[in-house]
Amino acid sequence: MENSSNIKVFTLSELNETPTNRLIYFSLTFLVYILILFVNLTLIFTILLEKSLHEPMYLFLCNLCINGLYGTAGFYPKFLSDLLFDSYVISYHACYIQIFVIYSSAKCDFSTLMAMAYDRYVAICKPLLYHSVMTDQMVFKLIAFSWIFPYFTMSLIIALSSRLPLCGSHIDKLYCENWSIVKLSCEATMVNNVSGFIIICTFVGFAFFIILSYIKLIMVCTKSREDRVKFMQTCLPHLFALINFTVTLVFDAMYSRYGSRNIPQGLRNFLALQFLIIPPIFNPIMYGLKLTEVRKRLLTIPKR
């Protein structure tokens, strides 16, 4: 058995592939990361440079893309290095940094989607009050909350996990994850379990808020054609993003706790990476194609 005071590095799950296959995986992963950088940066700069897009909905979208870059930066460079040098180890402190970045980003995504749901609720259900409610100060507060609250919860989770004495150093994933470290503990983890449960319940509360907002939106949008058009143009992409992100994140959380080792390693790796691949690509492409104003600005860029 090892004690956490002696653990300097963690070993991660290996791909166990031939050099040729690792090179193929490296190339594909590199292309995916480049695509993520390209689509997110394109949307970010389009929104920032176009004054007509300096509206709450587009600023929240910009925040979503910035967060996507932040979260993927916690995984892709390290994973690419592992593939290139066939070395699946990470230092004790770097592991906790990776956990903080990846999962604070996931929580920030959820908080931003909640802010976007509130913005659409006010825009469609209370259009006359929209500009008095969604002021610059309110937008700033919502964006600040979408970062500060995830940072606070992840700081708490890591503080509780880092105090645990560990009896192992192998993490059965391609990246560091808090629950995988907690499972290595030599002692009871009741405090970690309770705090984790409370935080999960909080974000489930966010999900219920978003669901209730959409139920109200759908009820309102059935009353007029104009509202239905507005819903299809501005809310549908958000709804797709929410469903996509929630499914991938819930699956990651459930798989980490209850996933069977009988599942083939390749499939386990793919399922564990879903929320680091799909949302960062899906969100900017979906919004860029579906939101009329964003699409117009994107199409005019090559002509300038």
Short mmCIF file of C-alpha atoms in Angstrom, two decimals:
data_model
loop_
_atom_site.label_atom_id
_atom_site.label_comp_id
_atom_site.label_asym_id
_atom_site.label_seq_id
_atom_site.Cartn_x
_atom_site.Cartn_y
_atom_site.Cartn_z
CA MET A 1 0.00 0.00 0.00
CA GLU A 2 1.03 3.56 -0.67
CA ASN A 3 0.35 6.62 1.44
CA SER A 4 -0.53 9.95 -0.15
CA SER A 5 2.54 11.50 1.50
CA ASN A 6 4.68 9.20 -0.69
CA ILE A 7 2.65 9.53 -3.88
CA LYS A 8 4.30 11.94 -6.28
CA VAL A 9 2.61 10.82 -9.49
CA PHE A 10 -0.56 9.08 -10.60
CA THR A 11 -0.65 6.58 -13.45
CA LEU A 12 -3.50 6.91 -15.92
CA SER A 13 -5.25 4.31 -18.04
CA GLU A 14 -3.19 3.33 -21.09
CA LEU A 15 -4.44 2.74 -24.62
CA ASN A 16 -2.19 -0.33 -25.04
CA GLU A 17 -1.91 0.25 -28.77
CA THR A 18 0.87 -0.20 -31.30
CA PRO A 19 3.00 2.84 -32.21
CA THR A 20 1.18 3.09 -35.55
CA ASN A 21 -2.24 3.13 -33.88
CA ARG A 22 -1.07 5.65 -31.31
CA LEU A 23 0.07 7.91 -34.15
CA ILE A 24 -3.37 7.60 -35.74
CA TYR A 25 -5.06 8.45 -32.42
CA PHE A 26 -2.67 11.36 -31.96
CA SER A 27 -3.50 12.72 -35.44
CA LEU A 28 -7.27 12.37 -34.93
CA THR A 29 -7.13 13.93 -31.44
CA PHE A 30 -4.99 16.78 -32.74
CA LEU A 31 -7.48 17.44 -35.56
CA VAL A 32 -10.39 17.39 -33.10
CA TYR A 33 -8.59 19.89 -30.84
CA ILE A 34 -7.78 22.16 -33.79
CA LEU A 35 -11.45 22.00 -34.83
CA ILE A 36 -12.54 22.90 -31.28
CA LEU A 37 -10.14 25.86 -31.24
CA PHE A 38 -11.24 27.03 -34.68
CA VAL A 39 -15.02 26.90 -34.24
CA ASN A 40 -14.98 28.40 -30.75
CA LEU A 41 -12.50 31.18 -31.55
CA THR A 42 -14.42 32.02 -34.73
CA LEU A 43 -17.64 32.46 -32.80
CA ILE A 44 -15.95 34.36 -29.95
CA PHE A 45 -14.31 36.90 -32.26
CA THR A 46 -17.43 37.22 -34.41
CA ILE A 47 -19.47 38.16 -31.34
CA LEU A 48 -16.83 40.44 -29.81
CA LEU A 49 -16.08 42.33 -33.05
CA GLU A 50 -19.70 42.82 -34.14
CA LYS A 51 -21.39 45.51 -32.04
CA SER A 52 -24.81 44.36 -33.21
CA LEU A 53 -24.15 41.06 -31.39
CA HIS A 54 -23.41 42.71 -28.06
CA GLU A 55 -26.71 41.48 -26.66
CA PRO A 56 -27.19 39.24 -23.59
CA MET A 57 -27.94 36.07 -25.55
CA TYR A 58 -24.80 36.40 -27.68
CA LEU A 59 -22.62 37.39 -24.71
CA PHE A 60 -23.75 34.24 -22.89
CA LEU A 61 -22.93 32.25 -26.01
CA CYS A 62 -19.48 33.90 -26.11
CA ASN A 63 -19.00 32.90 -22.47
CA LEU A 64 -20.00 29.33 -23.34
CA CYS A 65 -17.34 29.19 -26.07
CA ILE A 66 -14.63 30.72 -23.85
CA ASN A 67 -15.43 28.14 -21.22
CA GLY A 68 -15.24 25.40 -23.86
CA LEU A 69 -11.67 26.47 -24.68
CA TYR A 70 -10.80 26.63 -20.99
CA GLY A 71 -12.12 23.14 -20.25
CA THR A 72 -10.57 21.41 -23.25
CA ALA A 73 -7.19 23.04 -22.46
CA GLY A 74 -7.23 20.96 -19.29
CA PHE A 75 -7.37 17.71 -21.25
CA TYR A 76 -6.14 17.81 -24.85
CA PRO A 77 -2.53 19.06 -24.45
CA LYS A 78 -1.82 16.45 -21.74
CA PHE A 79 -3.55 13.66 -23.68
CA LEU A 80 -1.68 14.53 -26.88
CA SER A 81 1.58 14.44 -24.92
CA ASP A 82 0.67 11.01 -23.52
CA LEU A 83 -0.03 9.67 -27.01
CA LEU A 84 3.14 11.16 -28.45
CA PHE A 85 5.53 9.93 -25.75
CA ASP A 86 3.57 6.85 -24.62
CA SER A 87 3.80 8.05 -21.03
CA TYR A 88 0.57 7.91 -19.04
CA VAL A 89 1.63 9.54 -15.80
CA ILE A 90 0.78 12.85 -14.17
CA SER A 91 2.16 14.54 -11.07
CA TYR A 92 0.10 14.67 -7.88
CA HIS A 93 -0.49 18.43 -8.07
CA ALA A 94 -0.99 18.51 -11.85
CA CYS A 95 -3.68 15.85 -11.44
CA TYR A 96 -5.68 18.07 -9.09
CA ILE A 97 -5.21 21.04 -11.43
CA GLN A 98 -6.60 18.95 -14.29
CA ILE A 99 -9.58 17.91 -12.17
CA PHE A 100 -10.23 21.54 -11.25
CA VAL A 101 -10.06 22.80 -14.84
CA ILE A 102 -12.12 20.03 -16.47
CA TYR A 103 -14.90 19.87 -13.91
CA SER A 104 -15.13 23.59 -13.09
CA SER A 105 -15.57 24.03 -16.85
CA ALA A 106 -18.36 21.42 -16.89
CA LYS A 107 -20.14 23.20 -14.03
CA CYS A 108 -19.60 26.58 -15.71
CA ASP A 109 -21.28 25.19 -18.82
CA PHE A 110 -24.31 24.23 -16.76
CA SER A 111 -24.43 27.63 -15.01
CA THR A 112 -24.16 29.44 -18.35
CA LEU A 113 -26.95 27.33 -19.85
CA MET A 114 -29.11 28.28 -16.85
CA ALA A 115 -28.37 31.97 -17.45
CA MET A 116 -29.27 31.54 -21.13
CA ALA A 117 -32.56 29.85 -20.17
CA TYR A 118 -33.41 32.79 -17.89
CA ASP A 119 -32.56 35.25 -20.67
CA ARG A 120 -34.85 33.46 -23.14
CA TYR A 121 -37.62 33.23 -20.53
CA VAL A 122 -37.58 36.99 -19.96
CA ALA A 123 -37.26 37.76 -23.70
CA ILE A 124 -40.28 35.66 -24.71
CA CYS A 125 -42.51 35.67 -21.63
CA LYS A 126 -41.89 39.27 -20.52
CA PRO A 127 -40.74 41.13 -23.65
CA LEU A 128 -41.77 44.58 -22.40
CA LEU A 129 -39.58 44.18 -19.32
CA TYR A 130 -36.64 42.58 -21.11
CA HIS A 131 -34.34 45.60 -21.36
CA SER A 132 -35.10 46.72 -17.82
CA VAL A 133 -34.38 43.24 -16.44
CA MET A 134 -31.46 42.12 -18.63
CA THR A 135 -29.29 45.17 -18.02
CA ASP A 136 -25.51 45.22 -18.48
CA GLN A 137 -25.16 44.82 -14.72
CA MET A 138 -27.45 41.76 -14.68
CA VAL A 139 -25.57 40.16 -17.58
CA PHE A 140 -22.26 40.78 -15.79
CA LYS A 141 -23.62 39.26 -12.56
CA LEU A 142 -24.90 36.15 -14.35
CA ILE A 143 -21.61 35.61 -16.21
CA ALA A 144 -19.62 36.19 -13.01
CA PHE A 145 -21.84 33.71 -11.16
CA SER A 146 -21.35 31.13 -13.91
CA TRP A 147 -17.60 31.18 -13.13
CA ILE A 148 -17.42 31.93 -9.40
CA PHE A 149 -19.88 29.28 -8.21
CA PRO A 150 -18.18 26.39 -10.11
CA TYR A 151 -14.78 27.63 -8.88
CA PHE A 152 -16.06 27.63 -5.30
CA THR A 153 -17.61 24.15 -5.49
CA MET A 154 -14.55 22.62 -7.17
CA SER A 155 -12.21 24.25 -4.63
CA LEU A 156 -14.29 22.66 -1.87
CA ILE A 157 -14.29 19.25 -3.54
CA ILE A 158 -10.52 19.28 -4.12
CA ALA A 159 -9.81 20.52 -0.59
CA LEU A 160 -11.78 17.57 0.80
CA SER A 161 -10.16 15.05 -1.56
CA SER A 162 -6.58 16.22 -1.11
CA ARG A 163 -6.74 15.59 2.66
CA LEU A 164 -7.41 11.87 2.15
CA PRO A 165 -4.59 9.36 2.68
CA LEU A 166 -4.35 7.24 -0.46
CA CYS A 167 -3.60 3.54 -0.76
CA GLY A 168 -3.01 3.52 -4.50
CA SER A 169 -1.92 5.71 -7.39
CA HIS A 170 -3.63 4.29 -10.48
CA ILE A 171 -6.55 6.18 -12.04
CA ASP A 172 -8.60 4.02 -14.40
CA LYS A 173 -9.27 6.86 -16.84
CA LEU A 174 -7.40 8.76 -19.54
CA TYR A 175 -7.52 11.89 -17.36
CA CYS A 176 -7.72 12.70 -13.66
CA GLU A 177 -11.10 12.59 -12.00
CA ASN A 178 -12.04 13.35 -8.41
CA TRP A 179 -14.14 10.24 -7.78
CA SER A 180 -11.31 8.01 -9.04
CA ILE A 181 -8.99 9.53 -6.44
CA VAL A 182 -11.58 9.29 -3.66
CA LYS A 183 -11.89 5.56 -4.39
CA LEU A 184 -8.16 5.20 -3.65
CA SER A 185 -8.64 6.48 -0.10
CA CYS A 186 -7.46 4.36 2.83
CA GLU A 187 -10.17 5.70 5.11
CA ALA A 188 -13.89 6.50 5.11
CA THR A 189 -15.05 9.13 2.62
CA MET A 190 -18.42 10.06 4.11
CA VAL A 191 -17.69 13.81 4.09
CA ASN A 192 -16.66 13.64 0.42
CA ASN A 193 -19.78 11.65 -0.46
CA VAL A 194 -22.16 14.02 1.35
CA SER A 195 -20.56 17.19 -0.05
CA GLY A 196 -20.53 15.70 -3.54
CA PHE A 197 -24.18 14.74 -3.20
CA ILE A 198 -25.13 18.27 -2.10
CA ILE A 199 -23.27 19.84 -5.02
CA ILE A 200 -24.84 17.39 -7.49
CA CYS A 201 -28.29 18.22 -6.07
CA THR A 202 -27.55 21.92 -6.55
CA PHE A 203 -26.81 21.45 -10.24
CA VAL A 204 -29.83 19.16 -10.57
CA GLY A 205 -31.76 22.16 -9.20
CA PHE A 206 -30.28 24.22 -12.03
CA ALA A 207 -31.54 21.57 -14.46
CA PHE A 208 -35.05 21.75 -13.01
CA PHE A 209 -34.98 25.55 -13.31
CA ILE A 210 -34.05 25.23 -16.98
CA ILE A 211 -36.75 22.60 -17.58
CA LEU A 212 -39.41 24.76 -15.90
CA SER A 213 -38.29 27.74 -18.00
CA TYR A 214 -38.74 25.73 -21.17
CA ILE A 215 -42.13 24.42 -20.13
CA LYS A 216 -43.22 28.02 -19.63
CA LEU A 217 -41.64 29.05 -22.94
CA ILE A 218 -43.40 26.29 -24.85
CA MET A 219 -46.74 27.24 -23.28
CA VAL A 220 -46.25 30.87 -24.31
CA CYS A 221 -44.97 30.05 -27.80
CA THR A 222 -48.06 28.06 -28.71
CA LYS A 223 -50.13 31.25 -28.50
CA SER A 224 -48.65 33.16 -31.45
CA ARG A 225 -46.74 32.48 -34.65
CA GLU A 226 -44.21 35.26 -33.89
CA ASP A 227 -43.29 33.63 -30.56
CA ARG A 228 -43.00 30.22 -32.22
CA VAL A 229 -40.55 31.63 -34.76
CA LYS A 230 -38.53 33.32 -32.00
CA PHE A 231 -38.46 30.05 -30.05
CA MET A 232 -37.24 28.06 -33.06
CA GLN A 233 -34.52 30.60 -33.88
CA THR A 234 -33.11 31.34 -30.43
CA CYS A 235 -34.24 28.60 -28.03
CA LEU A 236 -33.94 25.46 -30.12
CA PRO A 237 -30.11 25.58 -30.31
CA HIS A 238 -30.00 26.16 -26.57
CA LEU A 239 -32.33 23.21 -25.98
CA PHE A 240 -30.14 20.94 -28.14
CA ALA A 241 -27.03 22.14 -26.30
CA LEU A 242 -28.65 21.52 -22.94
CA ILE A 243 -29.81 17.98 -23.81
CA ASN A 244 -26.46 17.11 -25.37
CA PHE A 245 -24.41 18.41 -22.44
CA THR A 246 -26.68 16.98 -19.72
CA VAL A 247 -26.70 13.50 -21.23
CA THR A 248 -22.90 13.38 -21.67
CA LEU A 249 -22.20 14.78 -18.19
CA VAL A 250 -24.72 12.57 -16.39
CA PHE A 251 -23.33 9.55 -18.21
CA ASP A 252 -19.77 10.48 -17.14
CA ALA A 253 -20.87 10.84 -13.49
CA MET A 254 -22.83 7.57 -13.50
CA TYR A 255 -20.15 5.64 -15.34
CA SER A 256 -17.43 6.82 -12.92
CA ARG A 257 -19.40 5.42 -9.99
CA TYR A 258 -21.22 2.42 -11.39
CA GLY A 259 -19.57 1.61 -14.72
CA SER A 260 -18.76 -2.03 -15.34
CA ARG A 261 -15.21 -3.13 -16.10
CA ASN A 262 -16.70 -5.76 -18.40
CA ILE A 263 -17.22 -3.05 -21.03
CA PRO A 264 -14.38 -3.10 -23.62
CA GLN A 265 -11.61 -0.61 -22.81
CA GLY A 266 -12.00 1.24 -26.10
CA LEU A 267 -15.71 1.81 -25.53
CA ARG A 268 -15.08 2.87 -21.91
CA ASN A 269 -12.54 5.45 -23.08
CA PHE A 270 -14.90 6.86 -25.72
CA LEU A 271 -17.82 7.11 -23.30
CA ALA A 272 -15.64 8.83 -20.70
CA LEU A 273 -14.49 11.41 -23.27
CA GLN A 274 -17.92 12.33 -24.65
CA PHE A 275 -18.36 15.57 -22.70
CA LEU A 276 -14.84 16.68 -23.70
CA ILE A 277 -15.46 16.09 -27.42
CA ILE A 278 -19.11 16.63 -28.29
CA PRO A 279 -20.21 19.85 -26.49
CA PRO A 280 -17.11 21.96 -27.39
CA ILE A 281 -17.71 21.18 -31.09
CA PHE A 282 -21.49 20.88 -31.08
CA ASN A 283 -22.30 24.14 -29.27
CA PRO A 284 -20.54 26.69 -31.53
CA ILE A 285 -21.50 24.85 -34.73
CA MET A 286 -25.15 24.54 -33.68
CA TYR A 287 -25.41 28.17 -32.60
CA GLY A 288 -23.44 29.40 -35.59
CA LEU A 289 -25.76 27.60 -38.01
CA LYS A 290 -29.06 28.15 -36.23
CA LEU A 291 -28.93 31.68 -34.84
CA THR A 292 -29.78 33.95 -37.77
CA GLU A 293 -27.73 36.98 -36.69
CA VAL A 294 -24.62 34.93 -35.96
CA ARG A 295 -24.93 33.07 -39.26
CA LYS A 296 -25.24 36.34 -41.19
CA ARG A 297 -22.09 37.74 -39.57
CA LEU A 298 -20.14 34.54 -40.19
CA LEU A 299 -21.10 34.54 -43.86
CA THR A 300 -19.99 38.14 -44.33
CA ILE A 301 -16.49 37.57 -42.89
CA PRO A 302 -14.98 36.05 -46.09
CA LYS A 303 -16.28 39.03 -48.12
CA ARG A 304 -14.42 41.63 -46.08
#
